[in-house]
Amino acid sequence: VVGGKVKKPGKRGRKPAKIDLKAKLERSRQSARECRARKKLRYQYLEELVSSRERAICALREELEMYKQWCMAMDQGKIPSEIKALLTGEEQGKAQQNSTKLAKAGKTEANSSSP
């Protein structure tokens, strides 16, 4: 008893305002539509990700098979033409780099000796 009045035990605070049932149902439907749309986008993204990873795996398997064949050929004493080309390409690349360095060094010497 407070101030001559009898208080009923129960919830305290403001009572919730009466919510329009139709508006609440519409919000719920809209939320469900948005959730389904997000889920669809997420699954599309994951499917694309899996697809790209599968393609990468296939490419790596093909590369691995090529290297296995090269190793088998080298075990038999044969040098695959691809490796020969790779080695000659590296030698040409090194020669090209050296000539470029020499040319640059010559230019800097010419520029430094000029008055």
Short mmCIF file of N, CA, C and O in Angstrom, two decimals:
data_model
loop_
_atom_site.label_atom_id
_atom_site.label_comp_id
_atom_site.label_asym_id
_atom_site.label_seq_id
_atom_site.Cartn_x
_atom_site.Cartn_y
_atom_site.Cartn_z
N VAL A 1 0.85 -1.17 0.00
CA VAL A 1 0.00 0.00 0.00
C VAL A 1 0.90 1.23 0.00
O VAL A 1 1.72 1.40 0.88
N VAL A 2 0.70 2.09 -1.01
CA VAL A 2 1.49 3.30 -1.12
C VAL A 2 0.54 4.47 -1.26
O VAL A 2 -0.26 4.52 -2.19
N GLY A 3 0.59 5.42 -0.37
CA GLY A 3 -0.26 6.61 -0.44
C GLY A 3 -1.73 6.27 -0.42
O GLY A 3 -2.52 6.93 -1.09
N GLY A 4 -2.11 5.26 0.25
CA GLY A 4 -3.51 4.90 0.35
C GLY A 4 -4.01 4.09 -0.83
O GLY A 4 -5.18 3.69 -0.86
N LYS A 5 -3.16 3.82 -1.78
CA LYS A 5 -3.58 3.04 -2.95
C LYS A 5 -2.92 1.66 -2.91
O LYS A 5 -1.78 1.52 -2.47
N VAL A 6 -3.60 0.68 -3.40
CA VAL A 6 -3.06 -0.67 -3.45
C VAL A 6 -2.45 -0.87 -4.84
O VAL A 6 -3.13 -0.70 -5.85
N LYS A 7 -1.17 -1.21 -4.85
CA LYS A 7 -0.49 -1.44 -6.14
C LYS A 7 -0.60 -2.89 -6.51
O LYS A 7 -0.44 -3.77 -5.67
N LYS A 8 -0.84 -3.10 -7.78
CA LYS A 8 -0.90 -4.46 -8.28
C LYS A 8 0.50 -4.89 -8.70
O LYS A 8 1.21 -4.14 -9.35
N PRO A 9 0.90 -6.09 -8.32
CA PRO A 9 2.20 -6.54 -8.79
C PRO A 9 2.13 -6.82 -10.30
O PRO A 9 1.11 -7.28 -10.80
N GLY A 10 3.17 -6.49 -11.01
CA GLY A 10 3.17 -6.74 -12.45
C GLY A 10 4.30 -6.01 -13.13
O GLY A 10 5.28 -5.63 -12.50
N LYS A 11 4.14 -5.78 -14.40
CA LYS A 11 5.19 -5.14 -15.18
C LYS A 11 5.24 -3.66 -14.87
O LYS A 11 4.23 -3.02 -14.64
N ARG A 12 6.44 -3.15 -14.91
CA ARG A 12 6.64 -1.75 -14.65
C ARG A 12 6.94 -1.03 -15.95
O ARG A 12 7.34 -1.62 -16.92
N GLY A 13 6.79 0.26 -15.98
CA GLY A 13 7.14 1.06 -17.14
C GLY A 13 5.95 1.32 -18.02
O GLY A 13 4.80 1.03 -17.68
N ARG A 14 6.25 1.89 -19.19
CA ARG A 14 5.17 2.25 -20.12
C ARG A 14 4.58 1.01 -20.73
O ARG A 14 5.26 0.03 -21.01
N LYS A 15 3.33 1.10 -21.02
CA LYS A 15 2.67 0.02 -21.74
C LYS A 15 2.97 0.21 -23.22
O LYS A 15 3.01 1.33 -23.70
N PRO A 16 3.21 -0.89 -23.95
CA PRO A 16 3.48 -0.74 -25.38
C PRO A 16 2.27 -0.17 -26.11
O PRO A 16 1.13 -0.49 -25.77
N ALA A 17 2.57 0.69 -27.05
CA ALA A 17 1.50 1.27 -27.86
C ALA A 17 0.89 0.16 -28.70
O ALA A 17 1.55 -0.81 -29.07
N LYS A 18 -0.36 0.30 -29.01
CA LYS A 18 -1.03 -0.70 -29.83
C LYS A 18 -0.46 -0.62 -31.25
O LYS A 18 -0.47 0.44 -31.86
N ILE A 19 0.06 -1.73 -31.71
CA ILE A 19 0.70 -1.77 -33.04
C ILE A 19 -0.33 -2.28 -34.03
O ILE A 19 -1.02 -3.26 -33.77
N ASP A 20 -0.35 -1.59 -35.15
CA ASP A 20 -1.27 -2.01 -36.20
C ASP A 20 -0.83 -3.39 -36.70
O ASP A 20 0.30 -3.57 -37.16
N LEU A 21 -1.69 -4.36 -36.61
CA LEU A 21 -1.36 -5.73 -36.95
C LEU A 21 -1.00 -5.87 -38.43
O LEU A 21 -0.05 -6.56 -38.79
N LYS A 22 -1.73 -5.16 -39.30
CA LYS A 22 -1.45 -5.26 -40.74
C LYS A 22 -0.07 -4.69 -41.06
O LYS A 22 0.68 -5.26 -41.85
N ALA A 23 0.28 -3.58 -40.46
CA ALA A 23 1.59 -2.97 -40.70
C ALA A 23 2.70 -3.90 -40.20
O ALA A 23 3.73 -4.06 -40.85
N LYS A 24 2.47 -4.52 -39.06
CA LYS A 24 3.46 -5.43 -38.51
C LYS A 24 3.66 -6.64 -39.43
O LYS A 24 4.80 -7.05 -39.70
N LEU A 25 2.61 -7.19 -39.95
CA LEU A 25 2.71 -8.32 -40.88
C LEU A 25 3.43 -7.92 -42.16
O LEU A 25 4.24 -8.67 -42.68
N GLU A 26 3.15 -6.72 -42.66
CA GLU A 26 3.80 -6.25 -43.88
C GLU A 26 5.30 -6.06 -43.65
O GLU A 26 6.11 -6.42 -44.51
N ARG A 27 5.67 -5.52 -42.50
CA ARG A 27 7.10 -5.36 -42.18
C ARG A 27 7.77 -6.73 -42.10
O ARG A 27 8.89 -6.91 -42.56
N SER A 28 7.08 -7.67 -41.53
CA SER A 28 7.62 -9.03 -41.42
C SER A 28 7.81 -9.64 -42.80
O SER A 28 8.85 -10.27 -43.07
N ARG A 29 6.85 -9.47 -43.67
CA ARG A 29 6.97 -10.00 -45.04
C ARG A 29 8.13 -9.35 -45.78
O ARG A 29 8.89 -10.02 -46.48
N GLN A 30 8.24 -8.03 -45.63
CA GLN A 30 9.32 -7.29 -46.30
C GLN A 30 10.67 -7.77 -45.79
O GLN A 30 11.60 -7.98 -46.56
N SER A 31 10.77 -7.96 -44.49
CA SER A 31 12.02 -8.44 -43.91
C SER A 31 12.37 -9.83 -44.44
O SER A 31 13.53 -10.11 -44.76
N ALA A 32 11.37 -10.68 -44.57
CA ALA A 32 11.59 -12.03 -45.10
C ALA A 32 12.05 -11.98 -46.55
O ALA A 32 12.95 -12.72 -46.96
N ARG A 33 11.45 -11.06 -47.36
CA ARG A 33 11.87 -10.92 -48.76
C ARG A 33 13.33 -10.49 -48.84
O ARG A 33 14.11 -11.00 -49.63
N GLU A 34 13.69 -9.50 -48.01
CA GLU A 34 15.07 -9.01 -48.02
C GLU A 34 16.04 -10.11 -47.58
O GLU A 34 17.12 -10.24 -48.14
N CYS A 35 15.64 -10.89 -46.60
CA CYS A 35 16.48 -11.98 -46.12
C CYS A 35 16.71 -13.01 -47.23
O CYS A 35 17.84 -13.47 -47.43
N ARG A 36 15.65 -13.35 -47.95
CA ARG A 36 15.79 -14.32 -49.05
C ARG A 36 16.68 -13.76 -50.15
O ARG A 36 17.49 -14.48 -50.74
N ALA A 37 16.56 -12.46 -50.43
CA ALA A 37 17.39 -11.84 -51.47
C ALA A 37 18.87 -11.87 -51.05
O ALA A 37 19.75 -12.18 -51.87
N ARG A 38 19.14 -11.55 -49.78
CA ARG A 38 20.53 -11.60 -49.29
C ARG A 38 21.09 -13.02 -49.37
O ARG A 38 22.23 -13.23 -49.77
N LYS A 39 20.26 -13.98 -49.00
CA LYS A 39 20.68 -15.38 -49.04
C LYS A 39 21.00 -15.80 -50.47
O LYS A 39 22.01 -16.47 -50.72
N LYS A 40 20.17 -15.37 -51.41
CA LYS A 40 20.39 -15.72 -52.82
C LYS A 40 21.70 -15.12 -53.31
O LYS A 40 22.49 -15.81 -53.98
N LEU A 41 21.95 -13.86 -52.99
CA LEU A 41 23.21 -13.22 -53.39
C LEU A 41 24.40 -13.92 -52.76
O LEU A 41 25.43 -14.11 -53.42
N ARG A 42 24.29 -14.30 -51.50
CA ARG A 42 25.39 -14.98 -50.82
C ARG A 42 25.70 -16.32 -51.50
O ARG A 42 26.85 -16.65 -51.74
N TYR A 43 24.65 -17.07 -51.84
CA TYR A 43 24.87 -18.35 -52.51
C TYR A 43 25.46 -18.17 -53.90
O TYR A 43 26.32 -18.94 -54.32
N GLN A 44 25.03 -17.14 -54.63
CA GLN A 44 25.62 -16.87 -55.95
C GLN A 44 27.10 -16.56 -55.81
O GLN A 44 27.93 -17.07 -56.59
N TYR A 45 27.45 -15.73 -54.84
CA TYR A 45 28.85 -15.38 -54.61
C TYR A 45 29.66 -16.63 -54.30
O TYR A 45 30.75 -16.83 -54.84
N LEU A 46 29.14 -17.47 -53.40
CA LEU A 46 29.87 -18.68 -53.02
C LEU A 46 30.02 -19.64 -54.20
O LEU A 46 31.07 -20.27 -54.37
N GLU A 47 28.98 -19.75 -55.04
CA GLU A 47 29.07 -20.62 -56.21
C GLU A 47 30.13 -20.12 -57.19
O GLU A 47 30.90 -20.91 -57.74
N GLU A 48 30.19 -18.81 -57.39
CA GLU A 48 31.22 -18.24 -58.27
C GLU A 48 32.61 -18.47 -57.69
O GLU A 48 33.56 -18.79 -58.42
N LEU A 49 32.73 -18.34 -56.39
CA LEU A 49 34.01 -18.55 -55.72
C LEU A 49 34.46 -20.00 -55.89
O LEU A 49 35.61 -20.27 -56.24
N VAL A 50 33.55 -20.94 -55.68
CA VAL A 50 33.87 -22.35 -55.84
C VAL A 50 34.26 -22.65 -57.28
O VAL A 50 35.24 -23.35 -57.55
N SER A 51 33.52 -22.07 -58.22
CA SER A 51 33.80 -22.30 -59.64
C SER A 51 35.20 -21.79 -60.01
O SER A 51 35.96 -22.48 -60.70
N SER A 52 35.55 -20.61 -59.53
CA SER A 52 36.87 -20.06 -59.86
C SER A 52 37.97 -20.90 -59.22
O SER A 52 39.02 -21.14 -59.84
N ARG A 53 37.74 -21.37 -58.01
CA ARG A 53 38.74 -22.22 -57.36
C ARG A 53 38.90 -23.55 -58.08
O ARG A 53 40.00 -24.08 -58.21
N GLU A 54 37.78 -24.10 -58.57
CA GLU A 54 37.85 -25.36 -59.31
C GLU A 54 38.65 -25.19 -60.60
O GLU A 54 39.44 -26.05 -60.98
N ARG A 55 38.44 -24.05 -61.29
CA ARG A 55 39.22 -23.78 -62.50
C ARG A 55 40.70 -23.67 -62.18
O ARG A 55 41.56 -24.18 -62.91
N ALA A 56 41.02 -23.00 -61.08
CA ALA A 56 42.42 -22.86 -60.67
C ALA A 56 43.02 -24.23 -60.36
O ALA A 56 44.17 -24.51 -60.74
N ILE A 57 42.26 -25.07 -59.70
CA ILE A 57 42.74 -26.42 -59.37
C ILE A 57 43.02 -27.21 -60.65
O ILE A 57 44.05 -27.89 -60.76
N CYS A 58 42.12 -27.12 -61.63
CA CYS A 58 42.32 -27.83 -62.90
C CYS A 58 43.59 -27.35 -63.60
O CYS A 58 44.37 -28.16 -64.10
N ALA A 59 43.80 -26.04 -63.61
CA ALA A 59 44.99 -25.49 -64.25
C ALA A 59 46.25 -25.98 -63.54
O ALA A 59 47.24 -26.35 -64.19
N LEU A 60 46.22 -26.01 -62.22
CA LEU A 60 47.39 -26.48 -61.47
C LEU A 60 47.63 -27.97 -61.68
O LEU A 60 48.79 -28.40 -61.76
N ARG A 61 46.56 -28.75 -61.80
CA ARG A 61 46.73 -30.18 -62.07
C ARG A 61 47.36 -30.41 -63.43
O ARG A 61 48.22 -31.28 -63.59
N GLU A 62 46.93 -29.63 -64.43
CA GLU A 62 47.52 -29.75 -65.76
C GLU A 62 49.01 -29.39 -65.73
O GLU A 62 49.84 -30.06 -66.34
N GLU A 63 49.33 -28.33 -64.99
CA GLU A 63 50.73 -27.92 -64.88
C GLU A 63 51.55 -29.00 -64.18
O GLU A 63 52.67 -29.32 -64.60
N LEU A 64 51.00 -29.58 -63.12
CA LEU A 64 51.68 -30.65 -62.41
C LEU A 64 51.92 -31.86 -63.32
O LEU A 64 53.00 -32.45 -63.32
N GLU A 65 50.92 -32.20 -64.12
CA GLU A 65 51.06 -33.33 -65.05
C GLU A 65 52.16 -33.06 -66.07
O GLU A 65 52.96 -33.94 -66.40
N MET A 66 52.23 -31.81 -66.55
CA MET A 66 53.28 -31.44 -67.50
C MET A 66 54.66 -31.61 -66.86
O MET A 66 55.57 -32.17 -67.46
N TYR A 67 54.81 -31.15 -65.61
CA TYR A 67 56.09 -31.29 -64.92
C TYR A 67 56.44 -32.75 -64.69
O TYR A 67 57.61 -33.13 -64.78
N LYS A 68 55.44 -33.57 -64.38
CA LYS A 68 55.69 -35.01 -64.21
C LYS A 68 56.22 -35.62 -65.51
O LYS A 68 57.16 -36.41 -65.49
N GLN A 69 55.61 -35.23 -66.62
CA GLN A 69 56.05 -35.76 -67.92
C GLN A 69 57.47 -35.30 -68.22
O GLN A 69 58.29 -36.07 -68.74
N TRP A 70 57.79 -34.06 -67.90
CA TRP A 70 59.14 -33.57 -68.12
C TRP A 70 60.14 -34.37 -67.27
O TRP A 70 61.21 -34.74 -67.76
N CYS A 71 59.78 -34.64 -66.03
CA CYS A 71 60.68 -35.39 -65.15
C CYS A 71 60.88 -36.82 -65.66
O CYS A 71 62.01 -37.33 -65.64
N MET A 72 59.81 -37.44 -66.13
CA MET A 72 59.92 -38.80 -66.67
C MET A 72 60.84 -38.79 -67.89
O MET A 72 61.67 -39.69 -68.06
N ALA A 73 60.69 -37.79 -68.75
CA ALA A 73 61.54 -37.69 -69.95
C ALA A 73 62.99 -37.48 -69.55
O ALA A 73 63.90 -38.09 -70.12
N MET A 74 63.23 -36.66 -68.56
CA MET A 74 64.61 -36.40 -68.12
C MET A 74 65.21 -37.63 -67.46
O MET A 74 66.42 -37.88 -67.57
N ASP A 75 64.37 -38.42 -66.77
CA ASP A 75 64.87 -39.67 -66.18
C ASP A 75 65.32 -40.64 -67.26
O ASP A 75 66.21 -41.46 -67.03
N GLN A 76 64.72 -40.54 -68.43
CA GLN A 76 65.08 -41.41 -69.55
C GLN A 76 66.24 -40.82 -70.35
O GLN A 76 66.64 -41.37 -71.37
N GLY A 77 66.76 -39.70 -69.92
CA GLY A 77 67.91 -39.09 -70.59
C GLY A 77 67.53 -38.13 -71.70
O GLY A 77 68.40 -37.67 -72.44
N LYS A 78 66.28 -37.81 -71.84
CA LYS A 78 65.83 -36.88 -72.88
C LYS A 78 65.55 -35.52 -72.23
O LYS A 78 65.01 -35.46 -71.13
N ILE A 79 65.91 -34.48 -72.93
CA ILE A 79 65.60 -33.13 -72.43
C ILE A 79 64.43 -32.61 -73.26
O ILE A 79 64.55 -32.45 -74.48
N PRO A 80 63.30 -32.35 -72.63
CA PRO A 80 62.14 -31.85 -73.37
C PRO A 80 62.43 -30.52 -74.05
O PRO A 80 63.21 -29.70 -73.55
N SER A 81 61.83 -30.34 -75.20
CA SER A 81 62.08 -29.12 -75.97
C SER A 81 61.65 -27.87 -75.20
O SER A 81 62.27 -26.81 -75.35
N GLU A 82 60.63 -28.01 -74.37
CA GLU A 82 60.18 -26.85 -73.58
C GLU A 82 61.27 -26.38 -72.62
O GLU A 82 61.49 -25.19 -72.44
N ILE A 83 61.98 -27.35 -72.02
CA ILE A 83 63.04 -27.00 -71.09
C ILE A 83 64.21 -26.38 -71.84
O ILE A 83 64.83 -25.42 -71.38
N LYS A 84 64.51 -26.94 -73.02
CA LYS A 84 65.58 -26.34 -73.84
C LYS A 84 65.24 -24.89 -74.17
O LYS A 84 66.09 -24.01 -74.06
N ALA A 85 64.01 -24.67 -74.59
CA ALA A 85 63.59 -23.31 -74.93
C ALA A 85 63.66 -22.41 -73.70
O ALA A 85 64.07 -21.24 -73.79
N LEU A 86 63.27 -22.95 -72.58
CA LEU A 86 63.30 -22.18 -71.35
C LEU A 86 64.74 -21.80 -70.98
O LEU A 86 65.03 -20.66 -70.63
N LEU A 87 65.64 -22.77 -71.10
CA LEU A 87 67.04 -22.50 -70.78
C LEU A 87 67.67 -21.51 -71.75
O LEU A 87 68.40 -20.60 -71.34
N THR A 88 67.43 -21.68 -73.05
CA THR A 88 67.99 -20.74 -74.02
C THR A 88 67.35 -19.37 -73.86
O THR A 88 68.01 -18.36 -74.05
N GLY A 89 66.09 -19.33 -73.49
CA GLY A 89 65.41 -18.06 -73.24
C GLY A 89 66.03 -17.34 -72.06
O GLY A 89 66.23 -16.12 -72.07
N GLU A 90 66.40 -18.09 -71.01
CA GLU A 90 67.05 -17.49 -69.85
C GLU A 90 68.43 -16.96 -70.22
O GLU A 90 68.81 -15.88 -69.81
N GLU A 91 69.16 -17.73 -71.02
CA GLU A 91 70.49 -17.29 -71.43
C GLU A 91 70.39 -16.03 -72.26
O GLU A 91 71.17 -15.10 -72.10
N GLN A 92 69.41 -15.99 -73.17
CA GLN A 92 69.23 -14.79 -73.99
C GLN A 92 68.81 -13.62 -73.12
O GLN A 92 69.24 -12.50 -73.30
N GLY A 93 67.94 -13.90 -72.12
CA GLY A 93 67.49 -12.85 -71.22
C GLY A 93 68.64 -12.28 -70.41
O GLY A 93 68.76 -11.07 -70.22
N LYS A 94 69.55 -13.15 -69.94
CA LYS A 94 70.71 -12.69 -69.18
C LYS A 94 71.64 -11.86 -70.06
O LYS A 94 72.15 -10.83 -69.64
N ALA A 95 71.84 -12.32 -71.29
CA ALA A 95 72.70 -11.57 -72.21
C ALA A 95 72.09 -10.20 -72.50
O ALA A 95 72.80 -9.19 -72.57
N GLN A 96 70.79 -10.18 -72.66
CA GLN A 96 70.10 -8.93 -72.94
C GLN A 96 70.23 -7.98 -71.74
O GLN A 96 70.47 -6.78 -71.91
N GLN A 97 70.08 -8.51 -70.53
CA GLN A 97 70.20 -7.68 -69.34
C GLN A 97 71.61 -7.12 -69.21
O GLN A 97 71.79 -5.94 -68.88
N ASN A 98 72.60 -7.95 -69.48
CA ASN A 98 73.99 -7.48 -69.40
C ASN A 98 74.26 -6.38 -70.41
O ASN A 98 74.91 -5.38 -70.11
N SER A 99 73.76 -6.54 -71.64
CA SER A 99 73.98 -5.52 -72.66
C SER A 99 73.26 -4.22 -72.29
O SER A 99 73.78 -3.13 -72.53
N THR A 100 72.10 -4.34 -71.69
CA THR A 100 71.36 -3.15 -71.26
C THR A 100 72.13 -2.43 -70.15
O THR A 100 72.24 -1.21 -70.15
N LYS A 101 72.68 -3.21 -69.20
CA LYS A 101 73.46 -2.60 -68.12
C LYS A 101 74.70 -1.90 -68.66
O LYS A 101 75.04 -0.80 -68.23
N LEU A 102 75.36 -2.54 -69.63
CA LEU A 102 76.55 -1.93 -70.22
C LEU A 102 76.20 -0.64 -70.96
O LEU A 102 76.92 0.36 -70.87
N ALA A 103 75.09 -0.65 -71.65
CA ALA A 103 74.67 0.54 -72.38
C ALA A 103 74.36 1.68 -71.41
O ALA A 103 74.74 2.83 -71.63
N LYS A 104 73.68 1.36 -70.33
CA LYS A 104 73.37 2.39 -69.33
C LYS A 104 74.64 2.92 -68.69
O LYS A 104 74.77 4.11 -68.44
N ALA A 105 75.57 2.02 -68.39
CA ALA A 105 76.84 2.44 -67.77
C ALA A 105 77.61 3.35 -68.73
O ALA A 105 78.20 4.35 -68.33
N GLY A 106 77.59 3.04 -70.02
CA GLY A 106 78.26 3.87 -71.01
C GLY A 106 77.64 5.25 -71.10
O GLY A 106 78.34 6.24 -71.22
N LYS A 107 76.34 5.32 -71.02
CA LYS A 107 75.65 6.61 -71.07
C LYS A 107 76.00 7.45 -69.85
O LYS A 107 76.22 8.65 -69.97
N THR A 108 76.01 6.83 -68.67
CA THR A 108 76.33 7.61 -67.47
C THR A 108 77.76 8.10 -67.50
O THR A 108 78.05 9.20 -67.04
N GLU A 109 78.69 7.29 -68.02
CA GLU A 109 80.10 7.73 -68.12
C GLU A 109 80.22 8.88 -69.10
O GLU A 109 80.94 9.85 -68.86
N ALA A 110 79.48 8.81 -70.20
CA ALA A 110 79.55 9.88 -71.19
C ALA A 110 78.97 11.17 -70.62
O ALA A 110 79.50 12.25 -70.85
N ASN A 111 77.91 11.05 -69.86
CA ASN A 111 77.29 12.24 -69.26
C ASN A 111 78.17 12.85 -68.18
O ASN A 111 78.25 14.04 -68.04
N SER A 112 78.87 12.01 -67.41
CA SER A 112 79.71 12.55 -66.33
C SER A 112 80.99 13.17 -66.87
O SER A 112 81.54 14.09 -66.27
N SER A 113 81.51 12.72 -68.02
CA SER A 113 82.73 13.29 -68.57
C SER A 113 82.45 14.56 -69.39
O SER A 113 83.36 15.30 -69.68
N SER A 114 81.20 14.81 -69.71
CA SER A 114 80.87 16.04 -70.47
C SER A 114 80.96 17.24 -69.56
O SER A 114 80.54 17.21 -68.43
N PRO A 115 81.56 18.42 -70.05
CA PRO A 115 81.68 19.61 -69.21
C PRO A 115 80.38 20.31 -69.03
O PRO A 115 79.44 20.30 -69.56
#
